[in-house]
Amino acid sequence: MSTLQILQDQHHIVGRARELTSLLACVRAERHVLLEGPVGVGKTAIARAVAEALGRGLVRVDGDGRYSEARLVGQFDPPMVLERGYVPEAFRAGPLVRAMQEGAVLLLNELNRMPEGVQNVLLPALDEGLVYVPHFGAVRAAPGFLVLATQNPAEFVATADLSEALLDRFELVRLDYQGADEEAQIVRQEARCAPSEEIIREAVAITRATRGDSRVRRGASVRAAVAIADLAAQLDGDVSRAAELALPTRIELMEERSGDLQALLDELKKKSSPMSSATPR
């Protein structure tokens, strides 16, 4: 069995053969990788699966606008510094230094949500495998250190473009939404409430319809289809009602006006399936 098949089977990854083989090629060549794609397409799951396949430790960081350089690199314990000074034992390694020391994979989730200062700290680590910490000294990466980062496209809220200097240190693997058949397979796999095939088809159809509407800035991912299918299974097959519960938190309209969301949901339900307006099964 190939490494690709093992990854798909062990980590329950549906499809993604091209993306997985590209990512495997990059990491085998010891290249840092940036995975780009909308929310819910499996970027983090794929990165985690590949890190495990490498047999290396994984250090994960979830990015946001408040994440600081000190938190990423590490900092000294103030009480111990007062007592003993800047001794190595007083330093508390952050995720970056820990991954470098252990020769582990550093997974930076949603890198483009992090402040620019945090991104700049990564440059010498990516370029030279080196980070300098004041009062502690230089930290050199052990063999095996690798960075896998994910980012959402620029149109997503609270994201910023990565600098050219940082992008130049990464190889890029893009992930887009999958086809309807693969998304249906994901719903079958992930749903907890044993939805029927009809419910699964309708849940996938209405979710996919959110991505092609000009009034929608950000459509729903397959996570929404899983939620709709599970909810509908608990609502006697009422996919319309399930969609009303699941979609409002998972899509973003171009213009937020009172009544717009409900009107859009009504249209999407009619468009996605003529069965959706029928009496609940």
GROMACS .gro file of C-alpha atoms in nm:
model
  281
    1MET     CA    1   0.000   0.000   0.000
    2SER     CA    2   0.139   0.342  -0.095
    3THR     CA    3   0.202   0.624   0.152
    4LEU     CA    4  -0.086   0.811  -0.010
    5GLN     CA    5  -0.330   0.526   0.048
    6ILE     CA    6  -0.209   0.481   0.405
    7LEU     CA    7  -0.268   0.851   0.474
    8GLN     CA    8  -0.616   0.841   0.323
    9ASP     CA    9  -0.713   0.524   0.511
   10GLN     CA   10  -0.563   0.596   0.852
   11HIS     CA   11  -0.674   0.958   0.866
   12HIS     CA   12  -1.008   0.914   0.686
   13ILE     CA   13  -0.914   1.163   0.415
   14VAL     CA   14  -1.155   1.154   0.122
   15GLY     CA   15  -0.985   1.218  -0.213
   16ARG     CA   16  -0.716   1.490  -0.213
   17ALA     CA   17  -0.468   1.264  -0.394
   18ARG     CA   18  -0.305   1.551  -0.586
   19GLU     CA   19  -0.277   1.776  -0.281
   20LEU     CA   20  -0.139   1.497  -0.062
   21THR     CA   21   0.122   1.388  -0.316
   22SER     CA   22   0.231   1.751  -0.362
   23LEU     CA   23   0.262   1.800   0.012
   24LEU     CA   24   0.452   1.474   0.057
   25ALA     CA   25   0.696   1.574  -0.219
   26CYS     CA   26   0.760   1.907  -0.046
   27VAL     CA   27   0.822   1.764   0.300
   28ARG     CA   28   1.044   1.485   0.168
   29ALA     CA   29   1.251   1.758   0.004
   30GLU     CA   30   1.263   1.933   0.345
   31ARG     CA   31   1.069   2.234   0.216
   32HIS     CA   32   0.842   2.443   0.435
   33VAL     CA   33   0.485   2.443   0.304
   34LEU     CA   34   0.194   2.687   0.305
   35LEU     CA   35  -0.148   2.531   0.253
   36GLU     CA   36  -0.405   2.780   0.127
   37GLY     CA   37  -0.779   2.730   0.102
   38PRO     CA   38  -1.115   2.837   0.242
   39VAL     CA   39  -1.237   2.735   0.584
   40GLY     CA   40  -1.343   2.372   0.616
   41VAL     CA   41  -1.153   2.212   0.326
   42GLY     CA   42  -0.926   2.004   0.549
   43LYS     CA   43  -0.600   2.204   0.552
   44THR     CA   44  -0.520   2.135   0.916
   45ALA     CA   45  -0.623   1.769   0.900
   46ILE     CA   46  -0.400   1.708   0.597
   47ALA     CA   47  -0.103   1.886   0.756
   48ARG     CA   48  -0.147   1.685   1.076
   49ALA     CA   49  -0.170   1.358   0.882
   50VAL     CA   50   0.150   1.428   0.688
   51ALA     CA   51   0.336   1.526   1.006
   52GLU     CA   52   0.236   1.196   1.161
   53ALA     CA   53   0.342   1.008   0.847
   54LEU     CA   54   0.688   1.163   0.884
   55GLY     CA   55   0.714   1.012   1.231
   56ARG     CA   56   0.797   1.348   1.386
   57GLY     CA   57   0.647   1.533   1.678
   58LEU     CA   58   0.390   1.802   1.606
   59VAL     CA   59   0.374   2.143   1.773
   60ARG     CA   60   0.055   2.330   1.684
   61VAL     CA   61  -0.013   2.703   1.702
   62ASP     CA   62  -0.353   2.857   1.625
   63GLY     CA   63  -0.306   3.207   1.491
   64ASP     CA   64  -0.498   3.519   1.584
   65GLY     CA   65  -0.436   3.892   1.591
   66ARG     CA   66  -0.329   3.890   1.957
   67TYR     CA   67  -0.055   3.630   1.924
   68SER     CA   68   0.277   3.785   2.030
   69GLU     CA   69   0.638   3.726   1.932
   70ALA     CA   70   0.722   3.632   2.291
   71ARG     CA   71   0.448   3.373   2.296
   72LEU     CA   72   0.580   3.213   1.976
   73VAL     CA   73   0.949   3.216   2.069
   74GLY     CA   74   0.929   3.185   2.447
   75GLN     CA   75   1.009   3.401   2.746
   76PHE     CA   76   1.185   3.398   3.080
   77ASP     CA   77   1.002   3.315   3.401
   78PRO     CA   78   1.005   3.647   3.599
   79PRO     CA   79   1.024   3.500   3.954
   80MET     CA   80   1.314   3.273   3.856
   81VAL     CA   81   1.494   3.561   3.684
   82LEU     CA   82   1.464   3.770   4.002
   83GLU     CA   83   1.599   3.483   4.206
   84ARG     CA   84   1.872   3.344   3.978
   85GLY     CA   85   1.911   3.581   3.685
   86TYR     CA   86   1.883   3.495   3.314
   87VAL     CA   87   1.991   3.134   3.350
   88PRO     CA   88   1.888   2.884   3.079
   89GLU     CA   89   1.662   2.706   3.327
   90ALA     CA   90   1.452   3.022   3.359
   91PHE     CA   91   1.363   3.023   2.989
   92ARG     CA   92   1.023   2.881   2.894
   93ALA     CA   93   1.044   2.776   2.531
   94GLY     CA   94   0.757   2.876   2.305
   95PRO     CA   95   0.624   2.660   2.019
   96LEU     CA   96   0.884   2.778   1.766
   97VAL     CA   97   1.187   2.711   1.987
   98ARG     CA   98   1.040   2.384   2.112
   99ALA     CA   99   0.982   2.256   1.757
  100MET     CA  100   1.333   2.362   1.655
  101GLN     CA  101   1.496   2.193   1.954
  102GLU     CA  102   1.298   1.871   1.905
  103GLY     CA  103   1.331   1.855   1.526
  104ALA     CA  104   0.952   1.854   1.512
  105VAL     CA  105   0.692   1.986   1.270
  106LEU     CA  106   0.559   2.330   1.362
  107LEU     CA  107   0.199   2.363   1.243
  108LEU     CA  108   0.098   2.728   1.216
  109ASN     CA  109  -0.277   2.731   1.172
  110GLU     CA  110  -0.415   3.044   1.001
  111LEU     CA  111  -0.077   3.213   0.974
  112ASN     CA  112  -0.220   3.517   0.798
  113ARG     CA  113  -0.423   3.604   1.108
  114MET     CA  114  -0.103   3.661   1.305
  115PRO     CA  115   0.050   4.009   1.345
  116GLU     CA  116   0.331   4.109   1.111
  117GLY     CA  117   0.583   4.106   1.395
  118VAL     CA  118   0.515   3.740   1.464
  119GLN     CA  119   0.551   3.658   1.096
  120ASN     CA  120   0.889   3.834   1.086
  121VAL     CA  121   1.021   3.621   1.373
  122LEU     CA  122   0.978   3.318   1.148
  123LEU     CA  123   1.210   3.443   0.872
  124PRO     CA  124   1.548   3.337   1.018
  125ALA     CA  125   1.399   3.007   1.138
  126LEU     CA  126   1.270   2.929   0.790
  127ASP     CA  127   1.577   3.059   0.611
  128GLU     CA  128   1.867   2.945   0.828
  129GLY     CA  129   1.709   2.721   1.091
  130LEU     CA  130   1.819   2.977   1.348
  131VAL     CA  131   1.653   3.200   1.606
  132TYR     CA  132   1.833   3.434   1.846
  133VAL     CA  133   1.675   3.483   2.189
  134PRO     CA  134   1.807   3.771   2.404
  135HIS     CA  135   1.976   3.649   2.726
  136PHE     CA  136   1.943   3.290   2.604
  137GLY     CA  137   2.143   3.282   2.284
  138ALA     CA  138   2.110   3.121   1.945
  139VAL     CA  139   1.873   2.830   1.894
  140ARG     CA  140   1.962   2.609   1.599
  141ALA     CA  141   1.704   2.376   1.450
  142ALA     CA  142   1.761   2.006   1.502
  143PRO     CA  143   1.737   1.781   1.194
  144GLY     CA  144   1.377   1.727   1.094
  145PHE     CA  145   1.248   2.074   1.185
  146LEU     CA  146   0.981   2.178   0.937
  147VAL     CA  147   0.707   2.438   0.921
  148LEU     CA  148   0.363   2.362   0.779
  149ALA     CA  149   0.139   2.667   0.775
  150THR     CA  150  -0.220   2.720   0.667
  151GLN     CA  151  -0.393   3.035   0.553
  152ASN     CA  152  -0.737   3.138   0.439
  153PRO     CA  153  -0.773   3.339   0.116
  154ALA     CA  154  -0.743   3.717   0.147
  155GLU     CA  155  -1.118   3.774   0.114
  156PHE     CA  156  -1.177   3.617   0.456
  157VAL     CA  157  -1.231   3.852   0.750
  158ALA     CA  158  -0.936   3.927   0.984
  159THR     CA  159  -0.673   3.804   0.741
  160ALA     CA  160  -0.378   3.993   0.593
  161ASP     CA  161  -0.142   3.929   0.306
  162LEU     CA  162   0.182   3.760   0.404
  163SER     CA  163   0.496   3.952   0.315
  164GLU     CA  164   0.687   3.865  -0.001
  165ALA     CA  165   0.988   3.775   0.212
  166LEU     CA  166   0.787   3.523   0.412
  167LEU     CA  167   0.612   3.376   0.107
  168ASP     CA  168   0.951   3.326  -0.057
  169ARG     CA  169   1.038   3.074   0.216
  170PHE     CA  170   0.734   2.853   0.149
  171GLU     CA  171   0.610   2.620  -0.121
  172LEU     CA  172   0.237   2.663  -0.188
  173VAL     CA  173  -0.024   2.387  -0.196
  174ARG     CA  174  -0.378   2.508  -0.271
  175LEU     CA  175  -0.693   2.327  -0.159
  176ASP     CA  176  -1.034   2.412  -0.300
  177TYR     CA  177  -1.380   2.274  -0.235
  178GLN     CA  178  -1.421   1.914  -0.348
  179GLY     CA  179  -1.679   1.772  -0.587
  180ALA     CA  180  -2.032   1.681  -0.482
  181ASP     CA  181  -1.964   1.306  -0.470
  182GLU     CA  182  -1.660   1.346  -0.245
  183GLU     CA  183  -1.845   1.590  -0.021
  184ALA     CA  184  -2.131   1.342   0.012
  185GLN     CA  185  -1.877   1.077   0.110
  186ILE     CA  186  -1.737   1.310   0.376
  187VAL     CA  187  -2.086   1.367   0.516
  188ARG     CA  188  -2.147   0.991   0.534
  189GLN     CA  189  -1.819   0.951   0.715
  190GLU     CA  190  -1.852   1.242   0.958
  191ALA     CA  191  -2.225   1.251   1.035
  192ARG     CA  192  -2.318   1.118   1.378
  193CYS     CA  193  -2.691   1.067   1.337
  194ALA     CA  194  -2.708   0.821   1.045
  195PRO     CA  195  -2.882   1.050   0.793
  196SER     CA  196  -3.044   0.890   0.490
  197GLU     CA  197  -2.891   0.915   0.143
  198GLU     CA  198  -3.163   1.158   0.041
  199ILE     CA  199  -3.084   1.385   0.335
  200ILE     CA  200  -2.713   1.369   0.252
  201ARG     CA  201  -2.773   1.464  -0.111
  202GLU     CA  202  -2.994   1.759  -0.016
  203ALA     CA  203  -2.755   1.878   0.256
  204VAL     CA  204  -2.463   1.876   0.012
  205ALA     CA  205  -2.668   2.047  -0.261
  206ILE     CA  206  -2.784   2.338  -0.046
  207THR     CA  207  -2.435   2.384   0.099
  208ARG     CA  208  -2.279   2.396  -0.247
  209ALA     CA  209  -2.545   2.642  -0.362
  210THR     CA  210  -2.417   2.898  -0.110
  211ARG     CA  211  -2.083   2.917  -0.293
  212GLY     CA  212  -2.214   3.022  -0.631
  213ASP     CA  213  -2.449   3.302  -0.530
  214SER     CA  214  -2.343   3.660  -0.605
  215ARG     CA  215  -2.496   3.781  -0.278
  216VAL     CA  216  -2.269   3.559  -0.070
  217ARG     CA  217  -1.918   3.676   0.016
  218ARG     CA  218  -1.822   3.351   0.188
  219GLY     CA  219  -2.007   3.027   0.119
  220ALA     CA  220  -2.038   2.729   0.350
  221SER     CA  221  -1.795   2.439   0.364
  222VAL     CA  222  -1.874   2.069   0.387
  223ARG     CA  223  -1.887   2.115   0.766
  224ALA     CA  224  -2.221   2.285   0.709
  225ALA     CA  225  -2.344   1.988   0.507
  226VAL     CA  226  -2.250   1.754   0.794
  227ALA     CA  227  -2.437   1.975   1.040
  228ILE     CA  228  -2.744   1.999   0.816
  229ALA     CA  229  -2.752   1.623   0.763
  230ASP     CA  230  -2.726   1.549   1.136
  231LEU     CA  231  -2.989   1.807   1.225
  232ALA     CA  232  -3.226   1.688   0.953
  233ALA     CA  233  -3.192   1.332   1.081
  234GLN     CA  234  -3.317   1.460   1.417
  235LEU     CA  235  -3.594   1.668   1.257
  236ASP     CA  236  -3.777   1.390   1.072
  237GLY     CA  237  -3.587   1.465   0.751
  238ASP     CA  238  -3.669   1.837   0.740
  239VAL     CA  239  -3.362   1.962   0.552
  240SER     CA  240  -3.508   2.312   0.515
  241ARG     CA  241  -3.538   2.361   0.887
  242ALA     CA  242  -3.195   2.208   0.943
  243ALA     CA  243  -3.043   2.454   0.694
  244GLU     CA  244  -3.204   2.745   0.879
  245LEU     CA  245  -3.022   2.630   1.192
  246ALA     CA  246  -2.685   2.547   1.038
  247LEU     CA  247  -2.618   2.805   0.767
  248PRO     CA  248  -2.653   3.148   0.936
  249THR     CA  249  -2.328   3.100   1.131
  250ARG     CA  250  -2.141   2.956   0.835
  251ILE     CA  251  -2.199   3.202   0.550
  252GLU     CA  252  -2.131   3.572   0.509
  253LEU     CA  253  -2.342   3.795   0.287
  254MET     CA  254  -2.203   4.071   0.067
  255GLU     CA  255  -2.442   4.313   0.238
  256GLU     CA  256  -2.598   4.242   0.576
  257ARG     CA  257  -2.954   4.370   0.579
  258SER     CA  258  -3.250   4.262   0.784
  259GLY     CA  259  -3.435   3.985   0.605
  260ASP     CA  260  -3.161   3.924   0.346
  261LEU     CA  261  -3.036   3.604   0.504
  262GLN     CA  262  -3.377   3.442   0.538
  263ALA     CA  263  -3.472   3.537   0.182
  264LEU     CA  264  -3.145   3.392   0.054
  265LEU     CA  265  -3.195   3.069   0.248
  266ASP     CA  266  -3.545   3.033   0.105
  267GLU     CA  267  -3.412   3.073  -0.250
  268LEU     CA  268  -3.119   2.837  -0.196
  269LYS     CA  269  -3.348   2.568  -0.061
  270LYS     CA  270  -3.571   2.592  -0.368
  271LYS     CA  271  -3.274   2.596  -0.604
  272SER     CA  272  -3.086   2.308  -0.447
  273SER     CA  273  -3.370   2.058  -0.435
  274PRO     CA  274  -3.734   2.053  -0.540
  275MET     CA  275  -3.787   1.807  -0.255
  276SER     CA  276  -3.687   2.057   0.012
  277SER     CA  277  -4.026   2.225   0.023
  278ALA     CA  278  -4.215   1.898   0.051
  279THR     CA  279  -4.375   1.777   0.370
  280PRO     CA  280  -4.100   1.652   0.605
  281ARG     CA  281  -4.039   1.282   0.579
   0.00000   0.00000   0.00000
